[in-house]
Short mmCIF file of C-alpha atoms in Angstrom, two decimals:
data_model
loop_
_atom_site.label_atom_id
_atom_site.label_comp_id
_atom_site.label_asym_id
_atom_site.label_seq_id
_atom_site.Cartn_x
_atom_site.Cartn_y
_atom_site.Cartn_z
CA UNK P 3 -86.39 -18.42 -74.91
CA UNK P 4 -89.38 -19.26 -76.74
CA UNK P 5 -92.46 -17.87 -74.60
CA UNK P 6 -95.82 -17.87 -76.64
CA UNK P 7 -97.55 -20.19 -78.85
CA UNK P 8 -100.38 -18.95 -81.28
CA UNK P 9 -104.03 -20.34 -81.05
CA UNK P 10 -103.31 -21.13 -84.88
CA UNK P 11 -99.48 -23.16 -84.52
CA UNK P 12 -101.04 -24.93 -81.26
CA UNK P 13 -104.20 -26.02 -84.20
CA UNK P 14 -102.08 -26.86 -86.88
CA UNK P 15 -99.72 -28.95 -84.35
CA UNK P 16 -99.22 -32.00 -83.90
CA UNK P 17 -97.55 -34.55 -81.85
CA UNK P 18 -98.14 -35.03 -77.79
CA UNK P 19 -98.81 -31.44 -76.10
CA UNK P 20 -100.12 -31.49 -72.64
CA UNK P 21 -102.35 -28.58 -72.01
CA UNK P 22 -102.64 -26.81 -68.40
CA UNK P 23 -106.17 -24.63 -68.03
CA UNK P 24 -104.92 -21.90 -65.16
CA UNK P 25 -108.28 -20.32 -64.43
CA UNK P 26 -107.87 -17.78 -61.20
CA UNK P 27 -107.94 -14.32 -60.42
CA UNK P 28 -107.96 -12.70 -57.05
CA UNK P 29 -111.08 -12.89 -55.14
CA UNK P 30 -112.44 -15.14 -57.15
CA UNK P 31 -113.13 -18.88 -56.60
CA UNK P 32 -114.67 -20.19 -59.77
CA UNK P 33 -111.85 -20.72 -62.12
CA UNK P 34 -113.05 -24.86 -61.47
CA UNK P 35 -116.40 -24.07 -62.65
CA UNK P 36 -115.39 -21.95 -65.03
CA UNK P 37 -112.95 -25.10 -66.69
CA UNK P 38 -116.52 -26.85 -66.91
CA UNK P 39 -117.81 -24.78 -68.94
CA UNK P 40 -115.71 -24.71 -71.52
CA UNK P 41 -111.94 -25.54 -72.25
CA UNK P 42 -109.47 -26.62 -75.03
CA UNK P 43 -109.72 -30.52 -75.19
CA UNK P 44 -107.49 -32.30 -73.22
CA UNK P 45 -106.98 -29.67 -70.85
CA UNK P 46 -106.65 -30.45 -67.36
CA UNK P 47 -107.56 -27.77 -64.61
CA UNK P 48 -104.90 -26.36 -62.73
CA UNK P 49 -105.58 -24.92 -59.12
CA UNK P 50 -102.98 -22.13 -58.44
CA UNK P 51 -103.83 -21.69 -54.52
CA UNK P 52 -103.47 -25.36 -54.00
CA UNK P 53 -101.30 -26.62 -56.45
CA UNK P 54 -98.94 -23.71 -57.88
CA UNK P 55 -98.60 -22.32 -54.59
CA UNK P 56 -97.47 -23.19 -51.02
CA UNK P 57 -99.79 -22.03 -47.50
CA UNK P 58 -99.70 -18.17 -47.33
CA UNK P 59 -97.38 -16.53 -44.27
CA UNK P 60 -96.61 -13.64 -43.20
CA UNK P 61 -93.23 -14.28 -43.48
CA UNK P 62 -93.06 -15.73 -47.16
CA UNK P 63 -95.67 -13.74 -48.70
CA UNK P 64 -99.80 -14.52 -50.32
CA UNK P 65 -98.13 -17.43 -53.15
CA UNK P 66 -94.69 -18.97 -51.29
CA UNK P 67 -92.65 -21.11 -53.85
CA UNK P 68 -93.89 -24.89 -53.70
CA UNK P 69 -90.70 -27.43 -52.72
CA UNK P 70 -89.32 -28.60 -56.22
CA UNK P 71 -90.68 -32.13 -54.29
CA UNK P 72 -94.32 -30.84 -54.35
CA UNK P 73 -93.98 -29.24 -57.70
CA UNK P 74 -93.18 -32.66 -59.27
CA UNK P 75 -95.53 -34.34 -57.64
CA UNK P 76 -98.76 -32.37 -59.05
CA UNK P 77 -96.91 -31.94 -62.43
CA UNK P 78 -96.81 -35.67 -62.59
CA UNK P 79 -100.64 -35.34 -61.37
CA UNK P 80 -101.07 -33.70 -64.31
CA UNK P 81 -100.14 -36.12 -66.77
CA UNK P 82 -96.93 -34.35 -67.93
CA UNK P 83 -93.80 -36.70 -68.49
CA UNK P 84 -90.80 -36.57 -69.24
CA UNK P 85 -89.78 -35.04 -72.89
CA UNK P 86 -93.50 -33.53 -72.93
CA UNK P 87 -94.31 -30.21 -74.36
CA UNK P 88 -96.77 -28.47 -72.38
CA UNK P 89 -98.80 -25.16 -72.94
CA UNK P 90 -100.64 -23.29 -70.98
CA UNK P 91 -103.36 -20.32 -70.52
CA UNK P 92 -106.62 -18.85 -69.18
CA UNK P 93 -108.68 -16.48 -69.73
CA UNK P 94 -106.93 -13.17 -68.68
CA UNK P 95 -104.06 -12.96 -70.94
CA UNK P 96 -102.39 -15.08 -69.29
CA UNK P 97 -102.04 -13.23 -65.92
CA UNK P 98 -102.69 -16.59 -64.07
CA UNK P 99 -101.70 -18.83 -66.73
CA UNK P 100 -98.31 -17.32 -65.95
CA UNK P 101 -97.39 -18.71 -62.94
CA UNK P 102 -97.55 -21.79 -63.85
CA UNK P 103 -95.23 -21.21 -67.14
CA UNK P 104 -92.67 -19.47 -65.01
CA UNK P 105 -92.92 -22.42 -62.43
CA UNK P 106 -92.53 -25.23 -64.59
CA UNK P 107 -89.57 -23.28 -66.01
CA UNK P 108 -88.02 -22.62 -62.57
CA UNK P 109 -88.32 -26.82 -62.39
CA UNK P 110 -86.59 -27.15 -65.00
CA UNK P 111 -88.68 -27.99 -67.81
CA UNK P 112 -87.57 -26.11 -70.84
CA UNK P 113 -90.63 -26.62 -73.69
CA UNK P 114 -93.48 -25.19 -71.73
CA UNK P 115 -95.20 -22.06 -73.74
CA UNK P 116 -98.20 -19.92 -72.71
CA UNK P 117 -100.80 -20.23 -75.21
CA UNK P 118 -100.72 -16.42 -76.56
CA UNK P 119 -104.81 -14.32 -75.82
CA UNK P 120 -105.70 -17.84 -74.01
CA UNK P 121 -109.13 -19.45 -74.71
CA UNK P 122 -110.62 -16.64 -76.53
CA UNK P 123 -107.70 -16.32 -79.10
CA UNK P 124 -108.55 -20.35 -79.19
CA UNK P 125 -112.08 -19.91 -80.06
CA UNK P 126 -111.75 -16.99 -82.51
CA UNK P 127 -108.92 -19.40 -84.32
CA UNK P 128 -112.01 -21.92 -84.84
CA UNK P 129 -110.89 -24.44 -81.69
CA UNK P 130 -113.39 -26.16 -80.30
CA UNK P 131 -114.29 -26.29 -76.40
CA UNK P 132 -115.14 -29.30 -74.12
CA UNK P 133 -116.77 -29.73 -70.39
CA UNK P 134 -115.36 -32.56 -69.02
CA UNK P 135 -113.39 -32.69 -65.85
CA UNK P 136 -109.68 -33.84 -67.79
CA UNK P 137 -107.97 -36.80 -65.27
CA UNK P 138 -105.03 -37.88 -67.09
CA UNK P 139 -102.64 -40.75 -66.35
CA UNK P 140 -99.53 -39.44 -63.67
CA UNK P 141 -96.92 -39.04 -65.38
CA UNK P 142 -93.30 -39.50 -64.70
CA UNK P 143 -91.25 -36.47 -65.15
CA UNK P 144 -88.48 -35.66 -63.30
CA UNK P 145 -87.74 -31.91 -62.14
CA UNK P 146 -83.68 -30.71 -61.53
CA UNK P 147 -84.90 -27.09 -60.43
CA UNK P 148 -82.87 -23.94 -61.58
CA UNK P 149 -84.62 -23.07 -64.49
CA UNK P 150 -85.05 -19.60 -63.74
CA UNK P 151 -83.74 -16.59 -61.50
CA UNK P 152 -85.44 -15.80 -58.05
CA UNK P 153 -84.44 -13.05 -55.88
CA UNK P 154 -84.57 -12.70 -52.09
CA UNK P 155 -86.40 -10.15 -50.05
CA UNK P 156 -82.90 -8.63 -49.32
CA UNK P 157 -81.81 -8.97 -52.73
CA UNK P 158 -84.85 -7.41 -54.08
CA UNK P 159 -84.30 -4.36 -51.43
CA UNK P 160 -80.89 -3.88 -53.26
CA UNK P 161 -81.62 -3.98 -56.55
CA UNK P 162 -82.54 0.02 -57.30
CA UNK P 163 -79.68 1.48 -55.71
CA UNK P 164 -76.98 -1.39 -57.03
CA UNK P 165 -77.79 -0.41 -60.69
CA UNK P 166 -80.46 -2.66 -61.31
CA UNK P 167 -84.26 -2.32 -62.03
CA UNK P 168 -86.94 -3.59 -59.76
CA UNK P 169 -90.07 -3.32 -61.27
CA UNK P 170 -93.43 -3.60 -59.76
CA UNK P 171 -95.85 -5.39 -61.25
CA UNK P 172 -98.81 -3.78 -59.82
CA UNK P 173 -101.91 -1.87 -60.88
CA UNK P 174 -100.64 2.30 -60.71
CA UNK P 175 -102.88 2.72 -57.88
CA UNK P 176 -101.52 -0.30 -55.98
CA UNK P 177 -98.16 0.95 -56.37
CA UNK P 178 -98.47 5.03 -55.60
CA UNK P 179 -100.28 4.01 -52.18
CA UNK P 180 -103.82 4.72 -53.32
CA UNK P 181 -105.60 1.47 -52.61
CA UNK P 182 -104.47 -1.91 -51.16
CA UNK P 183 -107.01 -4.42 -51.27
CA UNK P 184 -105.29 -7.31 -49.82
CA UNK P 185 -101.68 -6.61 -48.52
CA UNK P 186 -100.73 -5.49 -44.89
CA UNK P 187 -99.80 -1.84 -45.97
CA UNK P 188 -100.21 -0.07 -49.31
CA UNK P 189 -97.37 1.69 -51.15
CA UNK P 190 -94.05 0.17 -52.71
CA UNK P 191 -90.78 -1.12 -52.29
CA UNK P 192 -88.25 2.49 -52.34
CA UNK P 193 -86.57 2.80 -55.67
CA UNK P 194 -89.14 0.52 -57.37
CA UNK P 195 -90.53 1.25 -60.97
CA UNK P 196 -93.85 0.95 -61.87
CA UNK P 197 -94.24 -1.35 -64.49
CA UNK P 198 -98.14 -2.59 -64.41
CA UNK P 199 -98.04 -6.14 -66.27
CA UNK P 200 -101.34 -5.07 -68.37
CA UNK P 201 -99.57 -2.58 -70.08
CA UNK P 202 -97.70 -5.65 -71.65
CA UNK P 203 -100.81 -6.83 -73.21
CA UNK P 204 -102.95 -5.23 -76.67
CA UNK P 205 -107.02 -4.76 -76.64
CA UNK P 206 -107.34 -8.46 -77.69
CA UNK P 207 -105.75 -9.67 -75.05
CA UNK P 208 -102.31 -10.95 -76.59
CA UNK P 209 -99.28 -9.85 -75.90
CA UNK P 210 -97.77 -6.78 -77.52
CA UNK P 211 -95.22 -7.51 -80.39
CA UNK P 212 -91.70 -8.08 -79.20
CA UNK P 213 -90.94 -4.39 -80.52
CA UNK P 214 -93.14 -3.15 -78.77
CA UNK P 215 -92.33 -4.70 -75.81
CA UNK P 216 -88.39 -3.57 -76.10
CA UNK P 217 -89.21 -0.33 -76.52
CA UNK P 218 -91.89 -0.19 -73.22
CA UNK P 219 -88.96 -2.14 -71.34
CA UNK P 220 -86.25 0.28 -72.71
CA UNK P 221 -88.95 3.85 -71.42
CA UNK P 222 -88.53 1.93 -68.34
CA UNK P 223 -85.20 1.89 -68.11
CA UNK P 224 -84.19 -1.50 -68.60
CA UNK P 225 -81.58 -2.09 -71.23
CA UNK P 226 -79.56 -5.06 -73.02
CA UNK P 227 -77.32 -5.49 -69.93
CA UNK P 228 -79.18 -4.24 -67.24
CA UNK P 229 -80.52 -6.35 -63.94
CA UNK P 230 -83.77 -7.03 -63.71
CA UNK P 231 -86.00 -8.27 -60.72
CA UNK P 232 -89.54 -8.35 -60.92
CA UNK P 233 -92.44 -8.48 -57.90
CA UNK P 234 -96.26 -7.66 -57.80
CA UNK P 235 -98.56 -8.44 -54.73
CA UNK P 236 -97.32 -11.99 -54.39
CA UNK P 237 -95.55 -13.22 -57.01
CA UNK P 238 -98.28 -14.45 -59.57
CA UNK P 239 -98.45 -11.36 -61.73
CA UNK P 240 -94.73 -10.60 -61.30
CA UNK P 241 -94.45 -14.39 -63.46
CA UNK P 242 -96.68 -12.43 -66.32
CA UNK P 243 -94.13 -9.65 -66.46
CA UNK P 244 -91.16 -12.10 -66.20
CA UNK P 245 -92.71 -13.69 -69.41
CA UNK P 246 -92.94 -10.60 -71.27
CA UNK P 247 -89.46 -9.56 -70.62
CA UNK P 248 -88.54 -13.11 -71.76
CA UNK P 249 -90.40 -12.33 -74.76
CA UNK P 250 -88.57 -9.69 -75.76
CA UNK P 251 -85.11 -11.19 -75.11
CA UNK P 252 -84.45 -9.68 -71.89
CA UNK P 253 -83.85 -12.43 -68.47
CA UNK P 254 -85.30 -10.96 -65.19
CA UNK P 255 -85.54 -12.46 -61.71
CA UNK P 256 -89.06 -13.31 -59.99
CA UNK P 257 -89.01 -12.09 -56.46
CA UNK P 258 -91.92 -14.64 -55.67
CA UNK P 259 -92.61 -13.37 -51.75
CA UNK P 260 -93.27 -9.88 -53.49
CA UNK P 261 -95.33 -6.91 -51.50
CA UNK P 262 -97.35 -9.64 -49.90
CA UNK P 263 -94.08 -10.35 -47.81
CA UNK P 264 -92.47 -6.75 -47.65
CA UNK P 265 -95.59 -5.08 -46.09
CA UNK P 266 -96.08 -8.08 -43.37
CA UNK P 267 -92.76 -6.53 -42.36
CA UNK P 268 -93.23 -3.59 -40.58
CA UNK P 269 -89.00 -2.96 -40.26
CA UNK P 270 -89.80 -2.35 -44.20
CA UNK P 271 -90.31 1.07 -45.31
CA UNK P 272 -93.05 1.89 -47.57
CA UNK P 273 -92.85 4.51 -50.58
CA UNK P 274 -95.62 5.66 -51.23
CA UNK P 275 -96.94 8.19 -54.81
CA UNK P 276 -95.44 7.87 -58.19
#
């Protein structure tokens, strides 16, 4: 599966690319404002807690899954139609960017890529930035769904002890139990590895080179033939490690209700240290 694009193949492209801005991290509301400011031309603003995401519950997690319905609905919003390529990014290495790659995906749309180091990689490449609020035409396309592998709750719970890897997505001090900012309860799912999604990325903000990525898969014990389910806090991360792992030639399953939905569950147990 082809993943990333490079600031300098999306330049020297050509041909009809629609472009998704993803701007959003957690606790922070600005990613609109941010857009006006500056973004690759063309680019439309995407708003994950609105549009890449259902309500939040305690019982599906922070991020539920939109209905395939919905999620064709505000891809069409965004001008994308059928037979389109689209990329997408941010401004965080794609951490938010992410999400909407994996979604689109899980839709069904095969050519989507994330732009690889996001706008900065764009700038230092010599693109240009705009200001203005992007409001293309709908488009038309059409979403099957089953693009990509999503585990359960349950099925996530099973994983570790059926031979499989779960890996958590996390900051290190999310997962040991040190902190929890957000979530019900702090800790981690028993059996769980921790695999924080940063680790995936190099100083500049692009992703490590497939090697290198094999080999930081392989330390964490997943190999050629081995199951692989993936969560974070709610399921947004989790998509940036999904991508990597795609990157280096390895499928893995987004479990999208992620600690957001285990810890609302007090039945759950927590592990808690490394």
């Amino acid at each position: 599966m082809t993943v990333l694009v490079s600031a300098a193949d999306l330049l020297a492209g050509s041909g009809r690319i629609v472009l998704l801005d993803v701007r959003w991290a957690l606790g922070d509301d600005q990613g609109r404002e941010k857009y006006l400011a500056g973004h690759l031309p063309g680019a439309v603003f995407v708003d994950l807690e609105t549009e890449l995401a259902d309500p939040p519950s305690a019982a599906e997690g922070r991020h539920p899954l939109p209905s395939l319905q919905r999620l064709q609905s505000v891809a069409r919003s965004w001008g994308i139609r059928d037979g389109d390529a689209v990329v997408v990014y941010d401004a965080t290495g794609g951490l938010a960017a992410a999400r909407a790659w994996w979604l689109l995906r899980w839709g069904g749309l095969a050519n989507v890529r994330l732009l690889d180091g996001g706008l900065d990689a764009w700038v230092a490449a010599g693109g240009t930035v705009e200001t203005s609020d992007v409001v293309p035409p709908p488009g038309d396309v059409k979403l099957t769904g089953g693009g990509m592998p999503v585990l359960t709750i349950d099925e996530a719970a099973a994983l570790p002890a059926s031979g499989g890897v779960l890996l958590d997505a996390r900051a290190g001090e999310r997962y040991r139990g040190e902190v929890e900012p957000i979530d019900p309860r702090a800790g981690h799912v028993p059996g769980a590895v921790s695999a924080p999604t940063t680790a995936n990325l190099a100083e500049d903000g692009t992703f490590l080179r497939m090697t290198e990525l094999v080999d930081r898969f392989v330390a964490l014990g997943v190999g050629p033939r081995t199951t692989v389910g993936v969560y974070c806090g709610s399921g947004v991360n989790a998509a940036h490690e999904v991508a990597a792992l795609n990157a280096a030639g390895i499928e893995a399953a987004l479990w999208p209700g992620s600690w957001s939905q285990w810890s609302a569950d007090p039945s759950r147990p927590a592990a808690t240290g490394a």
